[in-house]
Structure formats: structure tokens, C-alpha cells
Tab-separated table of C-alpha atoms and ligand atoms in Angstrom:
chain	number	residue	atom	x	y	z
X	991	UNK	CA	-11.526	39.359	-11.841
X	992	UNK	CA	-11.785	36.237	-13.981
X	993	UNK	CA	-10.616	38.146	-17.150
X	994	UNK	CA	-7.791	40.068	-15.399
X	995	UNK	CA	-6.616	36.459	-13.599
X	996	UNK	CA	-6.890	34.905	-16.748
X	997	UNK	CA	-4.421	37.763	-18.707
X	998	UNK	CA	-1.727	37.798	-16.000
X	999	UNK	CA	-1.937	34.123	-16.069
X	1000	UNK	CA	-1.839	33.410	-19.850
X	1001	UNK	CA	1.093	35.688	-20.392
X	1002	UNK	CA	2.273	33.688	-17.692
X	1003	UNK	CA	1.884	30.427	-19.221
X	1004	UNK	CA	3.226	32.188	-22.650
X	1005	UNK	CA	6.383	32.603	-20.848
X	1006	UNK	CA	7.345	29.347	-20.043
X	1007	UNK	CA	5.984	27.447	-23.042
X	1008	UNK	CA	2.661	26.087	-21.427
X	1009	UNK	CA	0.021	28.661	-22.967
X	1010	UNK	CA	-2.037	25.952	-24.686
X	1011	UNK	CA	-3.215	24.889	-21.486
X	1012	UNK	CA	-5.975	27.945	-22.059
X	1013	UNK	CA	-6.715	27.212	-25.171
X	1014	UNK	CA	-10.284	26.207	-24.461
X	1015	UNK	CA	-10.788	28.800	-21.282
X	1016	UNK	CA	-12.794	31.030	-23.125
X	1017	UNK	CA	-15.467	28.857	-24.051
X	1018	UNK	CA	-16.171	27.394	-21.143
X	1019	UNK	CA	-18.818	28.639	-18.695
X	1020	UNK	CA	-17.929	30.573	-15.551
X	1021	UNK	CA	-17.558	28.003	-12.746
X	1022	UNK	CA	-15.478	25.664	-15.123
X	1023	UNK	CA	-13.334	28.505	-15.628
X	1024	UNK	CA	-12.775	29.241	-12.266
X	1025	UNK	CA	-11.897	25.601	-11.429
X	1026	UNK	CA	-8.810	25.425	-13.946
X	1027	UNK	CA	-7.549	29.279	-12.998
X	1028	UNK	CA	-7.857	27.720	-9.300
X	1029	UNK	CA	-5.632	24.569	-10.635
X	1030	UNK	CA	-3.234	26.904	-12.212
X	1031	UNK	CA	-2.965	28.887	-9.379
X	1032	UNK	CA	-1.828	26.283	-7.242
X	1033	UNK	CA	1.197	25.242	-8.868
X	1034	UNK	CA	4.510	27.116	-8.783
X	1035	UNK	CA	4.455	27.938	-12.406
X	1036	UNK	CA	8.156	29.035	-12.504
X	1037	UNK	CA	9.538	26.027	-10.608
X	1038	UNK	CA	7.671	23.641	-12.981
X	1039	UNK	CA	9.185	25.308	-16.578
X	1040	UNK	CA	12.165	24.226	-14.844
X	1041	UNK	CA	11.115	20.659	-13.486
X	1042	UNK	CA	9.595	20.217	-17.473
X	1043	UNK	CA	13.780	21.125	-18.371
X	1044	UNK	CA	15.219	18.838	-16.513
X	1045	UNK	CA	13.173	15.927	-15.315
X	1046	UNK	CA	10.710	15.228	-18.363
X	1047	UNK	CA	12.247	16.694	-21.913
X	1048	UNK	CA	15.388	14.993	-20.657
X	1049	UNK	CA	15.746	11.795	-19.037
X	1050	UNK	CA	17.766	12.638	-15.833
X	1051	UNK	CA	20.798	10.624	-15.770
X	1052	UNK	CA	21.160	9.788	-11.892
X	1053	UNK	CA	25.049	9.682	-11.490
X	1054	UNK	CA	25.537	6.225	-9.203
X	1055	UNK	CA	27.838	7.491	-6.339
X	1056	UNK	CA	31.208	6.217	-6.631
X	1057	UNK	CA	31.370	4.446	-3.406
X	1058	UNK	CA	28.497	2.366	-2.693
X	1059	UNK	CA	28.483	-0.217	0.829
X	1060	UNK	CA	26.177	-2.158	2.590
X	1061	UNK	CA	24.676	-0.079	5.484
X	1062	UNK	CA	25.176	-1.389	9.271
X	1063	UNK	CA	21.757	-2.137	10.473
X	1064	UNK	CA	20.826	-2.330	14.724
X	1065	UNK	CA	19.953	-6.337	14.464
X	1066	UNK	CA	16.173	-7.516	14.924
X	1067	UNK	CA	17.166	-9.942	18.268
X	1068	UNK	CA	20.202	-7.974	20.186
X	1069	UNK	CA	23.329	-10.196	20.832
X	1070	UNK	CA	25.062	-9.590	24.064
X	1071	UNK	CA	26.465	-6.202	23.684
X	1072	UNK	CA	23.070	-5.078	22.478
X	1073	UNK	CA	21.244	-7.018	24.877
X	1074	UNK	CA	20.733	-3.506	27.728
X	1075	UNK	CA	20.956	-0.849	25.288
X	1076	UNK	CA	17.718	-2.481	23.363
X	1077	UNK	CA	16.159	-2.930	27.153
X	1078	UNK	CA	16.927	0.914	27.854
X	1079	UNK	CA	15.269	1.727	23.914
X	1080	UNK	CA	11.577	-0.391	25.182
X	1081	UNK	CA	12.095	1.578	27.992
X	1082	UNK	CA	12.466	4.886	26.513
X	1083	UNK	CA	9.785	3.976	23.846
X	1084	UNK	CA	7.143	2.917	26.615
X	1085	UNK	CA	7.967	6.716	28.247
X	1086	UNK	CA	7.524	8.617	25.338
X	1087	UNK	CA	3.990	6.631	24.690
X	1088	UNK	CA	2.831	7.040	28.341
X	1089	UNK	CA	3.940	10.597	27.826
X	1090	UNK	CA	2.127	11.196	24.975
X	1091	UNK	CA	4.904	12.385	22.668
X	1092	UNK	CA	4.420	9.767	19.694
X	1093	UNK	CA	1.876	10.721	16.896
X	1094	UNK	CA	0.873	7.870	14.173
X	1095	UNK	CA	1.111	8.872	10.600
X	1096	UNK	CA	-0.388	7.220	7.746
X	1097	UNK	CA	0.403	8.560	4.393
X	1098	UNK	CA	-2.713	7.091	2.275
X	1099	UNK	CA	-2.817	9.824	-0.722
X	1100	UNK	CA	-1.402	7.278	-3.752
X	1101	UNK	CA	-3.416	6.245	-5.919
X	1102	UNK	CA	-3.660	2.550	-5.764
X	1103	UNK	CA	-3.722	1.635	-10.010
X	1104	UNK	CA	-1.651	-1.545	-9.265
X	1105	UNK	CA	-4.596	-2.818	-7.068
X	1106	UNK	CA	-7.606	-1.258	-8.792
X	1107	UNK	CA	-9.785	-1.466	-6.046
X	1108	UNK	CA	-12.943	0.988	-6.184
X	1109	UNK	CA	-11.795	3.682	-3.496
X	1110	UNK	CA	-9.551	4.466	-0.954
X	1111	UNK	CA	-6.963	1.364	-0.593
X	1112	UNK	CA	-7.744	1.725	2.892
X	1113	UNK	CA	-11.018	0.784	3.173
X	1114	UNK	CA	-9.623	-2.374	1.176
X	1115	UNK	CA	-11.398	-5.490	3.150
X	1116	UNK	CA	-7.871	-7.305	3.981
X	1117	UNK	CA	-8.265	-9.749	7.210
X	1118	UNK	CA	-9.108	-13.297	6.155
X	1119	UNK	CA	-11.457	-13.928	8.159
X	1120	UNK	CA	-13.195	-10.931	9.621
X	1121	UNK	CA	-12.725	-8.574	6.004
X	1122	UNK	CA	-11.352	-5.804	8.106
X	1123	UNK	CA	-10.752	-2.858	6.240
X	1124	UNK	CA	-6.678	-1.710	6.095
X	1125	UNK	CA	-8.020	1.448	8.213
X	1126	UNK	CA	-9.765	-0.253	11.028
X	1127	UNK	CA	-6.577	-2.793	11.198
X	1128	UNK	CA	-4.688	0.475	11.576
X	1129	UNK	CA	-7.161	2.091	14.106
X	1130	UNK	CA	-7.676	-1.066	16.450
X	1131	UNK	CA	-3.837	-1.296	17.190
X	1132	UNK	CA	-3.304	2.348	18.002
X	1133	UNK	CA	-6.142	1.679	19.945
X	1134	UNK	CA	-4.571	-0.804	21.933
X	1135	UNK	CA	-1.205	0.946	22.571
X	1136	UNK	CA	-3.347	3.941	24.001
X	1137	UNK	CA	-4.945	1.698	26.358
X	1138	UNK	CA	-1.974	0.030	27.221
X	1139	UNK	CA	-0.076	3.273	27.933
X	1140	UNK	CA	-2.746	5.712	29.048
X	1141	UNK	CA	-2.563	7.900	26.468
X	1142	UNK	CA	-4.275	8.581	23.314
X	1143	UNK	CA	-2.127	8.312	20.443
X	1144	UNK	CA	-2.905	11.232	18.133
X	1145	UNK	CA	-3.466	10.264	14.443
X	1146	UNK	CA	-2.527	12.462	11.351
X	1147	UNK	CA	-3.720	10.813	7.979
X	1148	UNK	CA	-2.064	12.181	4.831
X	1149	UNK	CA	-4.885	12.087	2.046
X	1150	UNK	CA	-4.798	13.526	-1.595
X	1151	UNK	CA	-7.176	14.963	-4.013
X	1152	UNK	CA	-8.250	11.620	-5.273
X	1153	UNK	CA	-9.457	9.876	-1.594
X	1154	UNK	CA	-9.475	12.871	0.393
X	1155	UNK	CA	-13.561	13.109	0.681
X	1156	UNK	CA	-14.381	9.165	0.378
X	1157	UNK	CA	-11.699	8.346	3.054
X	1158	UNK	CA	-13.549	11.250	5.545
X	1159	UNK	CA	-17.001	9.595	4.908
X	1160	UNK	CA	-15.749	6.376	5.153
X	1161	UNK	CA	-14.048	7.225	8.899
X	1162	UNK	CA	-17.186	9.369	9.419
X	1163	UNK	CA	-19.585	5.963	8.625
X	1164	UNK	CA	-17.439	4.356	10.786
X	1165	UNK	CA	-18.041	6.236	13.793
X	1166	UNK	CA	-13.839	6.403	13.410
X	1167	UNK	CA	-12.950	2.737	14.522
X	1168	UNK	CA	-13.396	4.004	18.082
X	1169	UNK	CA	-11.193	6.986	17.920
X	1170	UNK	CA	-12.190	10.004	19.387
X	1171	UNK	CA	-12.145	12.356	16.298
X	1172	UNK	CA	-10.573	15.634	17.663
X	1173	UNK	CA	-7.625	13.012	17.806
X	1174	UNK	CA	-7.674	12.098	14.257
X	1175	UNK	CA	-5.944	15.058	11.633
X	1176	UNK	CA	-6.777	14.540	8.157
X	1177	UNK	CA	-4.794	16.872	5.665
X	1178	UNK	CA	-3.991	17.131	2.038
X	1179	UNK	CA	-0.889	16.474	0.147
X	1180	UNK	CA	-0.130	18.114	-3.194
X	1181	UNK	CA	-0.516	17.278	-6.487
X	1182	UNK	CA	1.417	17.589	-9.676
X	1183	UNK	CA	0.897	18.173	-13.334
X	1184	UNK	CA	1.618	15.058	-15.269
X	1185	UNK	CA	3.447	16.338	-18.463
X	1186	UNK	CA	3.673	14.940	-22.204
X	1187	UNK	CA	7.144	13.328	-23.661
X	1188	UNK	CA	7.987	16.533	-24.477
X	1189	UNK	CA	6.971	18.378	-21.783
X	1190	UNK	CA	3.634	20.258	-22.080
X	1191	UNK	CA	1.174	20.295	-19.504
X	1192	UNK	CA	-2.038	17.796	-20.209
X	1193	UNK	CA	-5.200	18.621	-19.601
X	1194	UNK	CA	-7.277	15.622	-18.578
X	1195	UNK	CA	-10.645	17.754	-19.430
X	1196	UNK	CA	-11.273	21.351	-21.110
X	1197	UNK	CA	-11.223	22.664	-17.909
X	1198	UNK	CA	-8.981	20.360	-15.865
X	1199	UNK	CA	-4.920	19.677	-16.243
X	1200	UNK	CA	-4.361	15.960	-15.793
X	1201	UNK	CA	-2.978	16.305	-11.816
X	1202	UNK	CA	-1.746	13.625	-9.674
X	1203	UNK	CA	-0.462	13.098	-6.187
X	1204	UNK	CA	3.015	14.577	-5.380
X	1205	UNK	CA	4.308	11.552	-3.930
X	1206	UNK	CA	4.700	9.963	-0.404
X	1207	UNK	CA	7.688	12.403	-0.301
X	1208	UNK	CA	4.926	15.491	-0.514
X	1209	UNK	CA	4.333	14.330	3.230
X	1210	UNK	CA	6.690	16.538	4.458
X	1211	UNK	CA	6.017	19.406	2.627
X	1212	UNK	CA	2.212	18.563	3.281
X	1213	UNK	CA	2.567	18.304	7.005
X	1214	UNK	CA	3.515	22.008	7.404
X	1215	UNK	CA	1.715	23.737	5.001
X	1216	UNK	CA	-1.958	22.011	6.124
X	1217	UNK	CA	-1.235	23.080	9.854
X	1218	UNK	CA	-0.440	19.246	11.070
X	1219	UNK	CA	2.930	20.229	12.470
X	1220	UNK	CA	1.537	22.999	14.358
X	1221	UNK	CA	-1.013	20.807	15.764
X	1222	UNK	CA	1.390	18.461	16.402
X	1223	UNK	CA	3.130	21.265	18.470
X	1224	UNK	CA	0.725	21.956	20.697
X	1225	UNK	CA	-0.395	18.561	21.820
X	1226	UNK	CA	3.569	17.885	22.562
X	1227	UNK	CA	4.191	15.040	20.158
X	1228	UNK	CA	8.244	14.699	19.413
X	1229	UNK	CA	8.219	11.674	17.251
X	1230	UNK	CA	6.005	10.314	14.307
X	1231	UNK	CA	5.929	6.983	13.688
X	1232	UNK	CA	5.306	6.807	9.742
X	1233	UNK	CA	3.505	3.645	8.084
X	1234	UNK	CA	2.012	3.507	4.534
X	1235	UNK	CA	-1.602	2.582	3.813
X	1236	UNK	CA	-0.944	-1.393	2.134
X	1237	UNK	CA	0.673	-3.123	4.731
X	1238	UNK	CA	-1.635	-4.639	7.295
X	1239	UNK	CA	1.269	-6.506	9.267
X	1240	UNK	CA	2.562	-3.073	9.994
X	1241	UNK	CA	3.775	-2.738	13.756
X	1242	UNK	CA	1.999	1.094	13.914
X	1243	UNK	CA	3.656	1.732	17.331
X	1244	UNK	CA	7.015	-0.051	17.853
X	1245	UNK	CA	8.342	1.164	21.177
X	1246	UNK	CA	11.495	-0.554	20.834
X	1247	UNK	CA	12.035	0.953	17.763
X	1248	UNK	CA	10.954	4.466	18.635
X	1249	UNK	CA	13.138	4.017	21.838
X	1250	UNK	CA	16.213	3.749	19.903
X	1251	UNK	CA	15.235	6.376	17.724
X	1252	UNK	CA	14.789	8.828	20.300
X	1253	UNK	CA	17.828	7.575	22.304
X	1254	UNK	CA	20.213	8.055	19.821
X	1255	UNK	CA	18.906	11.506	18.947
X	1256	UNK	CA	18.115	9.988	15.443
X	1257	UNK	CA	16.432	13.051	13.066
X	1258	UNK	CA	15.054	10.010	10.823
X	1259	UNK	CA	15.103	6.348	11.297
X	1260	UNK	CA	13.775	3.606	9.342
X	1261	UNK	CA	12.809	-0.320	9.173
X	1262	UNK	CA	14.505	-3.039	7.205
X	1263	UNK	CA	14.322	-6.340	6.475
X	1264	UNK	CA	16.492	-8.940	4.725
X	1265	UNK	CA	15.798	-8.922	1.298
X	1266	UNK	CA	13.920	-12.154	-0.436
X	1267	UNK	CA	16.351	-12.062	-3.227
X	1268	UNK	CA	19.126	-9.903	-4.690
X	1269	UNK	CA	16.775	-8.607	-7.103
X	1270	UNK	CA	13.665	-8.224	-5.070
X	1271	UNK	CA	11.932	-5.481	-6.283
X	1272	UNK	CA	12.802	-3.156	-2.697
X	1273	UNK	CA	14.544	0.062	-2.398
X	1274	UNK	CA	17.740	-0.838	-0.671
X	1275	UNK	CA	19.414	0.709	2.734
X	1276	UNK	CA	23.246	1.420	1.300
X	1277	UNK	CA	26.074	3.816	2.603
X	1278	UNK	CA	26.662	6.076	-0.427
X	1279	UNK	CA	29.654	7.788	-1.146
X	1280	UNK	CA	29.959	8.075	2.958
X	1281	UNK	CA	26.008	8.803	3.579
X	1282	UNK	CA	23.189	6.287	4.404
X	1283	UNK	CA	20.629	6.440	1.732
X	1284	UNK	CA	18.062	4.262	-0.127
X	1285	UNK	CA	18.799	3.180	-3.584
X	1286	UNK	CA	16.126	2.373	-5.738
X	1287	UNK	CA	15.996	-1.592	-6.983
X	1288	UNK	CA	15.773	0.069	-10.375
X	1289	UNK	CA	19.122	1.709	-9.731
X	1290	UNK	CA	21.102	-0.558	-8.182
X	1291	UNK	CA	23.503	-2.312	-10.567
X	1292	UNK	CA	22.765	-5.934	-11.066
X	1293	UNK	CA	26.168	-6.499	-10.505
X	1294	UNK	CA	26.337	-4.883	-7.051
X	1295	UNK	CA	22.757	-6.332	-6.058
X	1296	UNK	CA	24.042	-9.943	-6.496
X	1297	UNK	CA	27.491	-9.856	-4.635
X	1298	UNK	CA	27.944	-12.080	-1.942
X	1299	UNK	CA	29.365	-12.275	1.681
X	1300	UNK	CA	31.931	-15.105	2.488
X	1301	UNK	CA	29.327	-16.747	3.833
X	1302	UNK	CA	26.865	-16.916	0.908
X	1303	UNK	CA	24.788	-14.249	2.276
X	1304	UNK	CA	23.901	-11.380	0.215
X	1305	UNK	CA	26.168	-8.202	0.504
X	1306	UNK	CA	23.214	-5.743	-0.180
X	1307	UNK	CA	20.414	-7.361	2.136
X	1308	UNK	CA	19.072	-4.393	3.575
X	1309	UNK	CA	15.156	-3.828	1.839
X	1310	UNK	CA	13.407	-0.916	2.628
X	1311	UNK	CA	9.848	-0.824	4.027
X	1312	UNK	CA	9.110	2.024	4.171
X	1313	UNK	CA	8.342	2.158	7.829
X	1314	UNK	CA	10.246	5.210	9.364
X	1315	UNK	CA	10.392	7.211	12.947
X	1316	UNK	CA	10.443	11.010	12.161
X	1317	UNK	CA	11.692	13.378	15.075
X	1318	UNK	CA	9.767	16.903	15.118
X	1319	UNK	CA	12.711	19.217	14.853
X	1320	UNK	CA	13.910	17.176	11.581
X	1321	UNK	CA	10.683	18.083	10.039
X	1322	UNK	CA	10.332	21.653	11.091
X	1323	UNK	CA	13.778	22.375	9.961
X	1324	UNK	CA	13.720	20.980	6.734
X	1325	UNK	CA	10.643	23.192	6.316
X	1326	UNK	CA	12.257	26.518	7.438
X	1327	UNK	CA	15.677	26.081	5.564
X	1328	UNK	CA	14.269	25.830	2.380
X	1329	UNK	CA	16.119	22.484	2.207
X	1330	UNK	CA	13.032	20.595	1.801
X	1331	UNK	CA	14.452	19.602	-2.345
X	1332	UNK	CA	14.095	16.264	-2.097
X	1333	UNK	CA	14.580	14.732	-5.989
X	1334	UNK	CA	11.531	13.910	-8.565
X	1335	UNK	CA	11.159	10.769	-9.764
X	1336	UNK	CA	10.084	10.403	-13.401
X	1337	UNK	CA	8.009	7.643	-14.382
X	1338	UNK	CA	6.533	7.014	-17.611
X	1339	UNK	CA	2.721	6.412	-17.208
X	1340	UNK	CA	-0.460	5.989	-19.374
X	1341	UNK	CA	-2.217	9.263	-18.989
X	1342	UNK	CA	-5.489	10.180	-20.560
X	1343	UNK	CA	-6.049	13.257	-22.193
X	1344	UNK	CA	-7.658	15.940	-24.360
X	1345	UNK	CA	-6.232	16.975	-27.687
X	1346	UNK	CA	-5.737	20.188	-29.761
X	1347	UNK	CA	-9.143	19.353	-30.795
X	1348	UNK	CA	-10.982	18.581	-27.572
X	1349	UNK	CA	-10.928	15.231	-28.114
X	1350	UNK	CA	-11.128	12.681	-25.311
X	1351	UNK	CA	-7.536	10.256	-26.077
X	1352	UNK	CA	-6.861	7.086	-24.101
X	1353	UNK	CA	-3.789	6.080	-24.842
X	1354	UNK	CA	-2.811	2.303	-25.080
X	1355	UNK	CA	0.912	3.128	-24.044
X	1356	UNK	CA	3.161	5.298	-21.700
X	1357	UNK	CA	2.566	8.457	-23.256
X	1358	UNK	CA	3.190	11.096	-20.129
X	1359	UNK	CA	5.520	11.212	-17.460
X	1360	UNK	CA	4.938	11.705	-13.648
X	1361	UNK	CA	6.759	13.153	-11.097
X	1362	UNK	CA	6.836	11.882	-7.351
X	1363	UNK	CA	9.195	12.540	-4.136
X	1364	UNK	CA	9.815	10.008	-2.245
X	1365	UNK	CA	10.214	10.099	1.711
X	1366	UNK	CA	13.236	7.967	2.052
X	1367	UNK	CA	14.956	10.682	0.479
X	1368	UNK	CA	15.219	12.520	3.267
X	1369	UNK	CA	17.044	10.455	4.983
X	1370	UNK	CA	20.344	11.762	3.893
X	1371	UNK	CA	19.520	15.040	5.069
X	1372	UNK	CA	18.808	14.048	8.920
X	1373	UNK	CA	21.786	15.196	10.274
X	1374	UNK	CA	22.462	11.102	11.804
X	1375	UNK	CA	20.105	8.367	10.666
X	1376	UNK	CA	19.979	4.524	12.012
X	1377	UNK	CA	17.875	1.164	10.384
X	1378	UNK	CA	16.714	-1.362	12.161
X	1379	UNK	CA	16.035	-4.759	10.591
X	1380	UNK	CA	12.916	-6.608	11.687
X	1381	UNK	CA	11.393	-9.361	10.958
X	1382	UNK	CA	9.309	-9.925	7.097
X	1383	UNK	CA	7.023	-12.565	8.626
X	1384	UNK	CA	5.959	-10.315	11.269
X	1385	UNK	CA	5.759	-6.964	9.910
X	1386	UNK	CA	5.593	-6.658	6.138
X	1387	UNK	CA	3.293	-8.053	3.120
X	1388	UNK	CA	1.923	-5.092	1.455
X	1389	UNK	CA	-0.809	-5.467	-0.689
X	1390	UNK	CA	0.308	-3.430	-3.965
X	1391	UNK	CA	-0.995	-5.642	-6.961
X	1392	UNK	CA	-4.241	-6.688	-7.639
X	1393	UNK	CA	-3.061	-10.472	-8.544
X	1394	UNK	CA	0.315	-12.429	-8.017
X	1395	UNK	CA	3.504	-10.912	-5.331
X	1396	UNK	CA	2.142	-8.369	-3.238
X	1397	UNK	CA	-1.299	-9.271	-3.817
X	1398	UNK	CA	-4.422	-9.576	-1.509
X	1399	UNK	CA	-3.986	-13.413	-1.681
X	1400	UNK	CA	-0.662	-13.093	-0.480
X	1401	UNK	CA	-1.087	-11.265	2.075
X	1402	UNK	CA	-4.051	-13.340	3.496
U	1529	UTP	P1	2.760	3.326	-3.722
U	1529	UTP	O1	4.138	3.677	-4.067
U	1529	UTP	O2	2.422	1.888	-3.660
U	1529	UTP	O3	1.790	4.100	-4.739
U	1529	UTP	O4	2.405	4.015	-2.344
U	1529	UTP	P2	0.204	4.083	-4.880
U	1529	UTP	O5	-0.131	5.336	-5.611
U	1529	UTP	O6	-0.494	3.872	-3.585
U	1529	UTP	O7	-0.116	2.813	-5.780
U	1529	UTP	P3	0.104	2.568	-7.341
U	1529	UTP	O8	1.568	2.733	-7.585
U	1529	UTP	O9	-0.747	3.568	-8.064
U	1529	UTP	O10	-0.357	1.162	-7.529
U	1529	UTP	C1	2.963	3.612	-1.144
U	1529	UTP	C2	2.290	4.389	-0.016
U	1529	UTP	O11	2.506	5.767	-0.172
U	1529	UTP	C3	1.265	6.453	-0.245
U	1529	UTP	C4	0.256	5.412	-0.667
U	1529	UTP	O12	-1.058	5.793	-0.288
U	1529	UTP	C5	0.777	4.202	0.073
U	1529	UTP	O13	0.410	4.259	1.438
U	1529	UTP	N1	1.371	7.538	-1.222
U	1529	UTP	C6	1.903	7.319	-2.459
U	1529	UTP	C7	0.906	8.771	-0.884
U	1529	UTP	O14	0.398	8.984	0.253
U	1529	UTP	N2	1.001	9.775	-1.799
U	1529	UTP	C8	1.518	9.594	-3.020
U	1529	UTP	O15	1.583	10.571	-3.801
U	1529	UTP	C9	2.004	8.336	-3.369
């Protein structure tokens, strides 16, 4: 079975370009050869020939849309006019809690390099005092909404290849912060091939290609194919309320928020806050070319990111946290259709490898590029999206660096 596998496969692999990634396969013993045919046969071989085309031999140039405005975000205190409809949203958000419909979701599959900490970021000691781990800070406030509302709030916990069995042990040794664990769903999210400059496939061992997480934007994907949704289905849960694994000021359940969601029949809606700066280094909430979307701080024109209002205020203020409300049908459909393409995002990362020759290479500079999805990039496919601006001092100080902004210091 091995041999025929390995025939179809490295004609395969011929075909599009990529046929050195057997060059050692013969030599290796049995198991180790069954690992990398198992890698191989993971990935969508076609689909990646054509990712290598267009994402890593050339550097995609993103058009900028022609018309780019400030997005209209629901204010963080409501003025007069607001003042009911945000009473009828805690409302609504209270009923769908006390009905059960709201599932948490923690995507926790990156990587972490910026922080270097030994493991999972979420078992990251982060409370000053009492050196709570980012899970249990996570766990003890969905633990408190279920009390408060009589329900149990059902937990689904995107992990990746790289945390997936430390982050189980670590819940397991934990006795689950309290949760009861039929209620907590841990699932996979893909992983992708990091490629060279020009755009072979690197294996990180004889036996191994160099793989990495698919990006937060692999939730989606990740949520159908590992069953989640369908779990989801049967317990009755409508909404997700999405948080990432770094920030510990994270408002898990927002039923304000999650109220206006749901009232406004939002697919996908998401959290802002005013930016710190015009160049702060946050994805930002724009109206592009007549659709609400997130543009990168990397792709925002300086010149655009530092216009002002009359009032001195800045014109693009709108930061994205990366704190979203996800309704079920959005996520089922985008699944079905096929339309689940969201864009890959190229970076250029240190990767190490093994040569022609076998050899073990760490390289001292960028020489591989990554590909991630992101989740905010679904936005402009929910068929009517809102933000809501809250509060920074409140809600968001992420730890993402291991020293300086965004560090643990900072956020203590
Ligand atoms: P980051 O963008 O900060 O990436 O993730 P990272 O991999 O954790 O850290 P660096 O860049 O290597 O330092 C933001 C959130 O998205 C999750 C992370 O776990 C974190 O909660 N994430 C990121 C995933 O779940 N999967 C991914 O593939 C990437």
C-alpha cells in the first residue's frame, strides 16, 4: 500500500513541481514513511501548485479599493436616540444566554513566536497577583455568566497541531477550571506548508514538510469539518461569541453586544476601539469601495491613516480587536456554498529546514513564506455586518510580545 501511495503520489508531486519533497522517502524506515505520505495526504495538492503561483513566487499586489471611508460604528455609551434600542439589545442578549443559544469560542491554535513562552499561550500565568493562567481567566468568567443566567455556556476551543495535546492535558490537570467537560469541544484547525522564495515545499525533517497553522481564518473552515458546528446544532446554540487566546481583559460574554448582534439579524459583528494613534499597529474597520471590511495597518496608506476630522480627531479611528459575534447560519452557509475563499496572507518568516543534502539549515533571515487567513475577512461576505466600539481600558491589552507594547508587563 505504501509503495502504490507513494507512486500515485510522486507522480503527483511531479506534476506540479513539488517532487523533491520525496526525495529522501525511500530511505527512511516504515513508520517515518507513513507519517510524511499522511502529511501529503492532507493537503489539497492541486489547490496549493496554485496558491505557490500566485501568493509566494509572486508577491500579490493587493489593489487598494478606490473608495475607502471611515466605517459608522454603534457608540460604546448610547446617546439619546440609542439610549432604548441598547436597553432592548441587554435584553435580547440576557434571553439568548438564559436560553442557552450563545456558545464561547476561543481560537488558541497560533503559535505564539512573538511571546516565546514554553507551551500553549494559554496556560501563560497573566494575573498580577494570583498568576492565573489566560485559560482559567477565560473559564472563570464563562463560569460566572452561566451562573448568572442558568445556563451552561458551551465552550468550543480551536487548537492546532502545535498545542493541540499540551492544551488537553493542561485542561485535563486542571480538572477544566470547573467546567463540566462534555461542555468543553476541543477541535483542530489546519495547517499549511510553508514554502521557499521560490516556491517549493520545505521539509522541516526527512520525513516531515515544515507545516504551520492555517491561520485564525482556518476557524471557519475548522469548525465544520471537526464536527463543532454539528455539535453546535444539536445543543441549539445560534450565536458564537469569538475571542482570541492573548487578551485577558476580554469581555467573553457581552450580552449587550450579542443583543445587538442578534437584533439586527447581523451574520457577523465585531468590536472596536479608538485607535491609540494613526499608525497603531491595528487592522482598521473601513467602508471599502461600498463594503465594511478590515484593512490591514500594513495596508492602509500613511496618508489616509493620518487624516483628520474638523475636530482634530482621527478620520480612521476604528482598530480592530478581533473580538467578533458569529451567527450559525453565516457559518454553515459559507461552508456549503463553497464561498468559504477567504484571501492568504503572505508573510515572510524564518523557517528551518533540510537541504538537498539532508542537512539541518537554520537560517538567520526570512527565507520562507507563510500563508494565513484571517477571520475578519469574512466579514464582507455576511450578507449585513455592524461594529461596536468599546472601551480599550476595559476590554483589550493583548499580550503578543515577549518585552515592550503588548507585552506581559503591559498588560499587568
Ligand atoms: P496572532 O496573530 O497573535 O498569532 O494570533 P500567534 O501565532 O498566536 O502569535 P505569533 O504571531 O506567532 O507571535 C491571534 C490569535 O489567533 C489565534 C492565536 O492563538 C491567537 O489567539 N490563531 C492564530 C489561531 O488560532 N490559529 C492561527 O493559525 C493563528
Amino acid at each position: 500500500d505504501l509503495v502504490m501511495a507513494s507512486t500515485d503520489l510522486r507522480e503527483k508531486l511531479k506534476s506540479i513541481g513539488q517532487g523533491h519533497v520525496l526525495r529522501f522517502f525511500d530511505a527512511l524506515e516504515s513508520a517515518r514513511r507513513k507519517s510524511l505520505l499522511h502529511q501529503l495526504q492532507s493537503l489539497d495538492l492541486d489547490s496549493l501548485a496554485e496558491l505557490a503561483d500566485e501568493y509566494v513566487k509572486h508577491k500579490p499586489t493587493a489593489a487598494l479599493p478606490k473608495e475607502i471611508q471611515p466605517a459608522k460604528a454603534y457608540p460604546h455609551v448610547p446617546d439619546e436616540s440609542l439610549r432604548e434600542f441598547y436597553q432592548q439589545a441587554q435584553t435580547k442578549g440576557r434571553e439568548l444566554l438564559h436560553e442557552g443559544k450563545v456558545a464561547a469560542f476561543l481560537v488558541a491554535g497560533g503559535q505564539g513566536t512573538r511571546l516565546g513562552y514554553d507551551g500553549p499561550k494559554g496556560e501563560f500565568p497573566v494575573t498580577p497577583i494570583r498568576n492565573k493562567p489566560l485559560f482559567q481567566v477565560f473559564a472563570e468568567q464563562l463560569r460566572g455568566h452561566a451562573r448568572d443566567f442558568g445556563r451552561v455556556i458551551p465552550w468550543y476551543i480551536m487548537t492546532s497541531d502545535v498545542n493541540d495535546a499540551p492544551t488537553r492535558a493542561f485542561f485535563e490537570r486542571h480538572h477544566h477550571f470547573g467546567y463540566d467537560s462534555k461542555d468543553i469541544f476541543f477541535f483542530q484547525q489546519g495547517m499549511m506548508p510553508a514554502f521557499s522564495l521560490d516556491g517549493q515545499l520545505l521539509l522541516a525533517d526527512k520525513d516531515s514538510l515544515a507545516l504551520s497553522p492555517d491561520g485564525h481564518g482556518g476557524s471557519l473552515r475548522a469548525l465544520h469539518r471537526s464536527g463543532a458546528l454539528a455539535d453546535m446544532r444539536k445543543r441549539g446554540i445560534e450565536h458564537l461569541s469569538y475571542f482570541q487566546v492573548d487578551n485577558p481583559l476580554v469581555h467573553c460574554i457581552d450580552p449587550v453586544f450579542l443583543g445587538l448582534h442578534a437584533l439586527t439579524g447581523r451574520e457577523m459583528s465585531s468590536k472596536t476601539i479608538p485607535k491609540a494613534g494613526a499608525l497603531e499597529k491595528v487592522g482598521n474597520f473601513v467602508i471599502a469601495d461600498g463594503v465594511l471590511q478590515v484593512i490591514e495597518y500594513s495596508d492602509l496608506p500613511e496618508s489616509l491613516a493620518q487624516q483628520k476630522n474638523p475636530d482634530g480627531s482621527l478620520k480612521f479611528n476604528a482598530g480592530s480587536i478581533a473580538i467578533h459575534a458569529l451567527s450559525m447560519p453565516f457559518i454553515e452557509r459559507l461552508n456549503e456554498s463553497g464561498q468559504l475563499k477567504l484571501p492568504w496572507h503572505r508573510a515572510e518568516k524564518k523557517v528551518a529546514y533540510v537541504d538537498q543534502h539532508g542537512k539541518a539549515i537554520k537560517p538567520d533571515k526570512p527565507n520562507a513564506v507563510k500563508l494565513e487567513q484571517f477571520v475578519f475577512d469574512a466579514i464582507p461576505l455576511a450578507r449585513n455586518a455592524i461594529v461596536y466600539t468599546t472601551d480599550r481600558a476595559e476590554e483589550f491589552s493583548p499580550v503578543k510580545n515577549a518585552e515592550g507594547a503588548d507585552s506581559p508587563e503591559t498588560c499587568r
